[in-house]
């Protein structure tokens, strides 16, 4: 067992208060493209500003709609990987465990995680861009070239995700920030740490005295402030971490 994983496991005591922040990297091994990976990242083929913004949607609602319907198709084909499953199991080994994700997929929930905080919304929810009325998408609307019309006010329906320049769901942000202040461990998995305010959570936790652990194949802004950097794929590192925590409990 890797020495760094054994060292990290010591912080996941039975009374640990854990906040886990995940990004697109935790779903990468499920075949869901990340955003910024140079070769396979979503942004390498598209201009984020053109697609993931209110201005982009207003300018060309059909283009944005088709892009999200393509992403939805990708997400529905994906299944949770061993990293998602490990996080669900780790939660059961800790006194408190809040999972905060930047992802708009539902793979954490499919893997058994509960009370997942989605800071950037969900691609499985839709609402009216004008009156915000929730919208249940039909199979026919999924395949259409243009977004459907709202059943209440007839304006365009949009994905329930947070676009660049939009505010995040304040209640989720507030709950995540409060938990980050109080946690004993901030476990960060699969995020480039480039997007505010999610990227602030590890800093808040560190300043409040928590142990910050980063899981990522690449070093980056988070690993540079982490107490422990577990370099590797989350689908490999997280199951090993859970095994190390379970071993410590068994030998205690
Ligand atoms: N296991 C763990 N991490 C991985 C893996 C893997 N198998 N593969 C890639 N990664 C890491 C990459 O090294 C990178 O640091 O996942 C991270 C993905 O970074 P981004 O593509 O920037 O995704 P994310 O950090 O979630 O982006 C944050 O930006 O575009 C917006 O709203 C969007 O929620 C997204 C936010």
CSV table of C-alpha atoms and ligand atoms in Angstrom, one decimal:
chain,number,residue,atom,x,y,z
A,1,UNK,CA,0.0,0.0,0.0
A,2,UNK,CA,1.4,3.4,-1.0
A,3,UNK,CA,2.9,5.2,2.1
A,4,UNK,CA,1.1,8.5,1.2
A,5,UNK,CA,-2.3,6.7,1.2
A,6,UNK,CA,-1.6,5.1,4.5
A,7,UNK,CA,-0.6,8.5,5.9
A,8,UNK,CA,-3.8,10.1,4.5
A,9,UNK,CA,-6.0,7.3,6.0
A,10,UNK,CA,-5.0,8.4,9.6
A,11,UNK,CA,-7.1,11.6,9.2
A,12,UNK,CA,-10.3,9.7,8.5
A,13,UNK,CA,-11.0,8.7,12.1
A,14,UNK,CA,-14.5,7.6,13.1
A,15,UNK,CA,-15.1,11.1,14.5
A,16,UNK,CA,-13.8,12.9,11.4
A,17,UNK,CA,-15.9,15.7,9.9
A,18,UNK,CA,-15.2,15.4,6.2
A,19,UNK,CA,-16.0,17.7,3.3
A,20,UNK,CA,-15.3,16.2,-0.1
A,21,UNK,CA,-15.2,18.5,-3.1
A,22,UNK,CA,-15.3,16.8,-6.5
A,23,UNK,CA,-14.9,18.0,-10.0
A,24,UNK,CA,-15.1,16.5,-13.5
A,25,UNK,CA,-12.1,14.3,-12.9
A,26,UNK,CA,-14.0,12.0,-10.6
A,27,UNK,CA,-16.3,11.1,-13.5
A,28,UNK,CA,-13.5,10.9,-16.1
A,29,UNK,CA,-13.1,7.1,-15.6
A,30,UNK,CA,-16.8,6.8,-16.3
A,31,UNK,CA,-16.2,8.1,-19.8
A,32,UNK,CA,-17.5,11.6,-19.1
A,33,UNK,CA,-15.2,14.2,-20.7
A,34,UNK,CA,-13.7,16.8,-18.3
A,35,UNK,CA,-13.6,20.4,-19.3
A,36,UNK,CA,-10.0,21.4,-19.5
A,37,UNK,CA,-8.1,18.3,-20.3
A,38,UNK,CA,-6.2,19.5,-23.4
A,39,UNK,CA,-6.9,16.5,-25.7
A,40,UNK,CA,-10.2,15.1,-24.5
A,41,UNK,CA,-11.7,18.1,-22.6
A,42,UNK,CA,-15.0,19.5,-23.7
A,43,UNK,CA,-13.5,22.9,-24.0
A,44,UNK,CA,-10.9,21.7,-26.4
A,45,UNK,CA,-13.6,21.4,-29.1
A,46,UNK,CA,-15.9,24.2,-28.0
A,47,UNK,CA,-15.6,27.8,-26.8
A,48,UNK,CA,-17.0,27.8,-23.3
A,49,UNK,CA,-18.2,31.4,-23.6
A,50,UNK,CA,-20.2,30.4,-26.7
A,51,UNK,CA,-22.0,27.6,-25.1
A,52,UNK,CA,-22.1,27.8,-21.3
A,53,UNK,CA,-23.3,31.4,-20.9
A,54,UNK,CA,-26.6,33.2,-20.9
A,55,UNK,CA,-25.3,35.3,-23.8
A,56,UNK,CA,-24.4,32.2,-25.8
A,57,UNK,CA,-27.9,30.8,-25.2
A,58,UNK,CA,-29.6,34.1,-26.2
A,59,UNK,CA,-27.4,34.3,-29.3
A,60,UNK,CA,-27.9,30.7,-30.5
A,61,UNK,CA,-30.3,28.7,-28.3
A,62,UNK,CA,-30.3,25.8,-30.8
A,63,UNK,CA,-26.5,25.4,-30.7
A,64,UNK,CA,-26.5,25.5,-26.9
A,65,UNK,CA,-29.5,23.2,-26.7
A,66,UNK,CA,-27.9,20.6,-29.0
A,67,UNK,CA,-24.6,20.7,-27.0
A,68,UNK,CA,-26.4,20.0,-23.7
A,69,UNK,CA,-28.5,17.3,-25.3
A,70,UNK,CA,-25.3,15.7,-26.5
A,71,UNK,CA,-23.8,16.0,-23.0
A,72,UNK,CA,-27.0,14.5,-21.5
A,73,UNK,CA,-26.7,11.6,-23.8
A,74,UNK,CA,-23.1,11.0,-22.7
A,75,UNK,CA,-24.1,11.3,-19.0
A,76,UNK,CA,-26.9,8.8,-19.4
A,77,UNK,CA,-24.5,6.3,-21.0
A,78,UNK,CA,-22.1,6.7,-18.1
A,79,UNK,CA,-22.1,4.5,-15.0
A,80,UNK,CA,-20.4,5.3,-11.6
A,81,UNK,CA,-16.8,4.2,-11.4
A,82,UNK,CA,-14.8,2.8,-8.4
A,83,UNK,CA,-14.0,6.3,-7.3
A,84,UNK,CA,-17.7,7.2,-6.9
A,85,UNK,CA,-18.3,4.0,-5.1
A,86,UNK,CA,-15.3,4.5,-2.8
A,87,UNK,CA,-16.6,8.0,-1.7
A,88,UNK,CA,-20.0,6.5,-0.9
A,89,UNK,CA,-18.3,3.9,1.3
A,90,UNK,CA,-16.0,6.4,2.9
A,91,UNK,CA,-19.0,8.5,4.0
A,92,UNK,CA,-20.2,5.5,6.0
A,93,UNK,CA,-16.9,5.3,7.9
A,94,UNK,CA,-16.9,8.9,9.1
A,95,UNK,CA,-18.9,10.8,11.7
A,96,UNK,CA,-20.0,13.4,9.1
A,97,UNK,CA,-19.3,13.5,5.4
A,98,UNK,CA,-20.6,16.3,3.1
A,99,UNK,CA,-20.1,15.6,-0.6
A,100,UNK,CA,-20.0,18.9,-2.6
A,101,UNK,CA,-19.7,18.5,-6.4
A,102,UNK,CA,-19.2,20.9,-9.3
A,103,UNK,CA,-20.4,18.1,-11.6
A,104,UNK,CA,-23.9,18.2,-13.2
A,105,UNK,CA,-24.1,14.4,-13.6
A,106,UNK,CA,-25.8,12.1,-11.1
A,107,UNK,CA,-23.1,9.5,-10.8
A,108,UNK,CA,-22.4,10.2,-7.1
A,109,UNK,CA,-26.1,9.6,-6.3
A,110,UNK,CA,-26.1,6.5,-8.5
A,111,UNK,CA,-23.1,5.2,-6.5
A,112,UNK,CA,-25.1,5.6,-3.3
A,113,UNK,CA,-23.9,9.0,-2.0
A,114,UNK,CA,-26.7,10.9,-0.3
A,115,UNK,CA,-27.3,14.7,0.3
A,116,UNK,CA,-24.9,15.6,-2.5
A,117,UNK,CA,-24.6,19.4,-2.9
A,118,UNK,CA,-24.5,20.4,-6.6
A,119,UNK,CA,-22.8,23.8,-6.7
A,120,UNK,CA,-23.2,24.0,-10.5
A,121,UNK,CA,-26.7,22.5,-10.8
A,122,UNK,CA,-27.7,19.4,-12.6
A,123,UNK,CA,-28.1,18.4,-16.3
A,124,UNK,CA,-31.1,16.3,-15.3
A,125,UNK,CA,-33.2,19.4,-14.3
A,126,UNK,CA,-34.6,21.9,-16.7
A,127,UNK,CA,-36.4,25.2,-16.2
A,128,UNK,CA,-37.8,28.2,-18.1
A,129,UNK,CA,-35.1,30.7,-18.9
A,130,UNK,CA,-37.7,33.5,-18.2
A,131,UNK,CA,-40.1,32.5,-15.5
A,132,UNK,CA,-38.0,29.7,-14.0
A,133,UNK,CA,-40.9,27.2,-14.0
A,134,UNK,CA,-39.5,23.7,-13.8
A,135,UNK,CA,-39.8,21.7,-17.0
A,136,UNK,CA,-40.1,17.9,-17.5
A,137,UNK,CA,-38.3,17.1,-20.8
A,138,UNK,CA,-40.0,14.7,-23.2
A,139,UNK,CA,-38.1,12.3,-25.3
A,140,UNK,CA,-39.2,14.2,-28.4
A,141,UNK,CA,-37.9,17.5,-26.9
A,142,UNK,CA,-34.6,15.8,-26.2
A,143,UNK,CA,-34.1,15.1,-29.9
A,144,UNK,CA,-35.2,18.5,-31.1
A,145,UNK,CA,-32.9,21.1,-32.6
A,146,UNK,CA,-34.3,23.9,-30.5
A,147,UNK,CA,-35.2,24.1,-26.8
A,148,UNK,CA,-38.9,23.6,-26.0
A,149,UNK,CA,-41.2,26.4,-25.0
A,150,UNK,CA,-42.2,26.8,-21.4
A,151,UNK,CA,-45.6,25.4,-20.6
A,152,UNK,CA,-46.4,28.4,-18.4
A,153,UNK,CA,-45.1,31.5,-20.3
A,154,UNK,CA,-44.0,30.1,-23.6
A,155,UNK,CA,-40.5,31.4,-23.3
A,156,UNK,CA,-37.5,29.0,-23.9
A,157,UNK,CA,-36.6,26.2,-21.6
A,158,UNK,CA,-32.9,25.9,-20.5
A,159,UNK,CA,-30.7,23.4,-18.7
A,160,UNK,CA,-30.7,23.6,-14.9
A,161,UNK,CA,-26.9,24.1,-14.8
A,162,UNK,CA,-25.0,27.3,-13.7
A,163,UNK,CA,-23.5,29.1,-16.6
A,164,UNK,CA,-20.4,31.3,-16.5
A,165,UNK,CA,-21.4,34.7,-15.1
A,166,UNK,CA,-24.4,33.3,-13.3
A,167,UNK,CA,-24.7,33.1,-9.5
A,168,UNK,CA,-24.6,29.7,-7.9
A,169,UNK,CA,-27.4,28.4,-5.7
A,170,UNK,CA,-26.7,30.5,-2.6
A,171,UNK,CA,-28.0,27.9,-0.2
A,172,UNK,CA,-25.7,25.2,-1.5
A,173,UNK,CA,-22.7,27.6,-1.4
A,174,UNK,CA,-23.5,28.7,2.1
A,175,UNK,CA,-23.9,25.1,3.4
A,176,UNK,CA,-20.6,24.1,1.6
A,177,UNK,CA,-18.7,27.1,3.0
A,178,UNK,CA,-20.0,26.6,6.6
A,179,UNK,CA,-19.0,22.9,6.4
A,180,UNK,CA,-15.6,23.9,5.0
A,181,UNK,CA,-15.0,26.1,8.1
A,182,UNK,CA,-15.9,23.3,10.5
A,183,UNK,CA,-14.4,20.2,8.9
A,184,UNK,CA,-11.4,18.3,10.1
A,185,UNK,CA,-10.6,17.0,6.6
A,186,UNK,CA,-11.2,18.6,3.1
A,187,UNK,CA,-10.8,15.8,0.5
A,188,UNK,CA,-10.6,17.3,-3.0
A,189,UNK,CA,-11.0,15.0,-5.9
A,190,UNK,CA,-10.6,15.6,-9.7
A,191,UNK,CA,-10.8,19.4,-10.0
A,192,UNK,CA,-8.5,21.8,-11.6
A,193,UNK,CA,-9.4,24.3,-8.9
A,194,UNK,CA,-9.8,27.1,-11.4
A,195,UNK,CA,-13.4,28.1,-11.0
A,196,UNK,CA,-14.6,30.3,-8.1
A,197,UNK,CA,-16.2,30.0,-5.6
A,198,UNK,CA,-15.8,26.2,-5.5
A,199,UNK,CA,-12.0,26.6,-5.6
A,200,UNK,CA,-12.1,28.6,-2.4
A,201,UNK,CA,-13.5,25.8,-0.3
A,202,UNK,CA,-10.1,24.0,0.2
A,203,UNK,CA,-8.6,27.4,1.2
A,204,UNK,CA,-11.3,28.1,3.7
A,205,UNK,CA,-10.9,24.6,5.2
A,206,UNK,CA,-7.1,25.0,5.4
A,207,UNK,CA,-7.3,28.4,7.0
A,208,UNK,CA,-9.7,26.9,9.6
A,209,UNK,CA,-7.2,24.2,10.4
A,210,UNK,CA,-8.4,21.3,8.4
A,211,UNK,CA,-6.2,18.8,6.7
A,212,UNK,CA,-6.4,19.2,2.9
A,213,UNK,CA,-5.9,16.1,0.8
A,214,UNK,CA,-5.9,16.4,-3.1
A,215,UNK,CA,-6.5,13.5,-5.4
A,216,UNK,CA,-5.5,14.2,-9.0
A,217,UNK,CA,-3.3,12.7,-11.7
A,218,UNK,CA,-1.7,16.2,-12.1
A,219,UNK,CA,-0.3,18.7,-9.7
A,220,UNK,CA,-2.2,22.0,-9.7
A,221,UNK,CA,-3.5,24.9,-7.6
A,222,UNK,CA,-5.1,22.6,-5.1
A,223,UNK,CA,-2.2,20.2,-4.6
A,224,UNK,CA,0.0,23.3,-4.0
A,225,UNK,CA,-1.9,24.1,-0.9
A,226,UNK,CA,-2.8,20.6,0.2
A,227,UNK,CA,-1.2,18.9,3.2
A,228,UNK,CA,-1.2,15.6,1.2
A,229,UNK,CA,-1.2,15.2,-2.6
A,230,UNK,CA,-2.3,11.7,-3.6
A,231,UNK,CA,-1.2,11.7,-7.2
A,232,UNK,CA,-3.2,9.3,-9.3
A,233,UNK,CA,-6.6,8.5,-10.8
A,234,UNK,CA,-9.5,8.8,-8.4
A,235,UNK,CA,-10.8,5.4,-9.5
A,236,UNK,CA,-7.5,3.9,-8.2
A,237,UNK,CA,-6.6,6.1,-5.3
A,238,UNK,CA,-9.9,6.3,-3.6
A,239,UNK,CA,-10.6,2.6,-3.3
A,240,UNK,CA,-7.0,2.2,-1.9
A,241,UNK,CA,-7.7,5.0,0.6
A,242,UNK,CA,-10.9,3.4,1.8
A,243,UNK,CA,-9.1,0.1,2.2
A,244,UNK,CA,-6.4,1.8,4.3
A,245,UNK,CA,-9.1,3.5,6.5
A,246,UNK,CA,-10.9,0.2,7.0
A,247,UNK,CA,-7.6,-1.6,7.8
A,248,UNK,CA,-6.8,1.1,10.5
A,249,UNK,CA,-10.3,0.6,12.0
A,250,UNK,CA,-9.9,-3.2,12.0
A,251,UNK,CA,-6.5,-3.0,13.7
A,252,UNK,CA,-7.5,-0.3,16.2
B,1,LIG,N1,-9.1,11.1,-11.5
B,1,LIG,C1,-9.0,12.3,-10.8
B,1,LIG,N2,-8.8,13.5,-11.5
B,1,LIG,C2,-8.7,13.5,-12.8
B,1,LIG,C3,-8.8,12.3,-13.6
B,1,LIG,C4,-9.0,11.1,-12.9
B,1,LIG,N3,-9.1,9.9,-13.5
B,1,LIG,N4,-8.7,12.7,-14.9
B,1,LIG,C5,-8.6,14.0,-14.9
B,1,LIG,N5,-8.6,14.5,-13.7
B,1,LIG,C6,-8.4,15.9,-13.2
B,1,LIG,C7,-7.6,16.8,-14.2
B,1,LIG,O1,-6.2,16.7,-13.9
B,1,LIG,C8,-8.2,18.2,-13.8
B,1,LIG,O2,-7.4,18.7,-12.7
B,1,LIG,O3,-9.7,16.4,-13.2
B,1,LIG,C9,-9.6,17.9,-13.3
B,1,LIG,C10,-10.6,18.3,-14.3
B,1,LIG,O4,-10.6,19.7,-14.3
B,1,LIG,P1,-11.7,20.5,-15.2
B,1,LIG,O5,-11.8,19.8,-16.5
B,1,LIG,O6,-11.3,22.0,-15.1
B,1,LIG,O7,-13.0,20.3,-14.4
B,1,LIG,P2,-13.5,21.0,-13.1
B,1,LIG,O8,-12.4,21.3,-12.2
B,1,LIG,O9,-14.6,20.1,-12.5
B,1,LIG,O10,-14.1,22.3,-13.7
B,1,LIG,C11,-14.8,23.2,-12.7
B,1,LIG,O11,-15.5,24.6,-14.5
B,1,LIG,O12,-16.1,24.5,-16.7
B,1,LIG,C12,-16.6,24.7,-15.4
B,1,LIG,O13,-18.8,24.4,-14.5
B,1,LIG,C13,-17.7,23.7,-15.1
B,1,LIG,O14,-17.9,22.5,-13.0
B,1,LIG,C14,-17.0,22.9,-14.0
B,1,LIG,C15,-16.0,23.8,-13.4
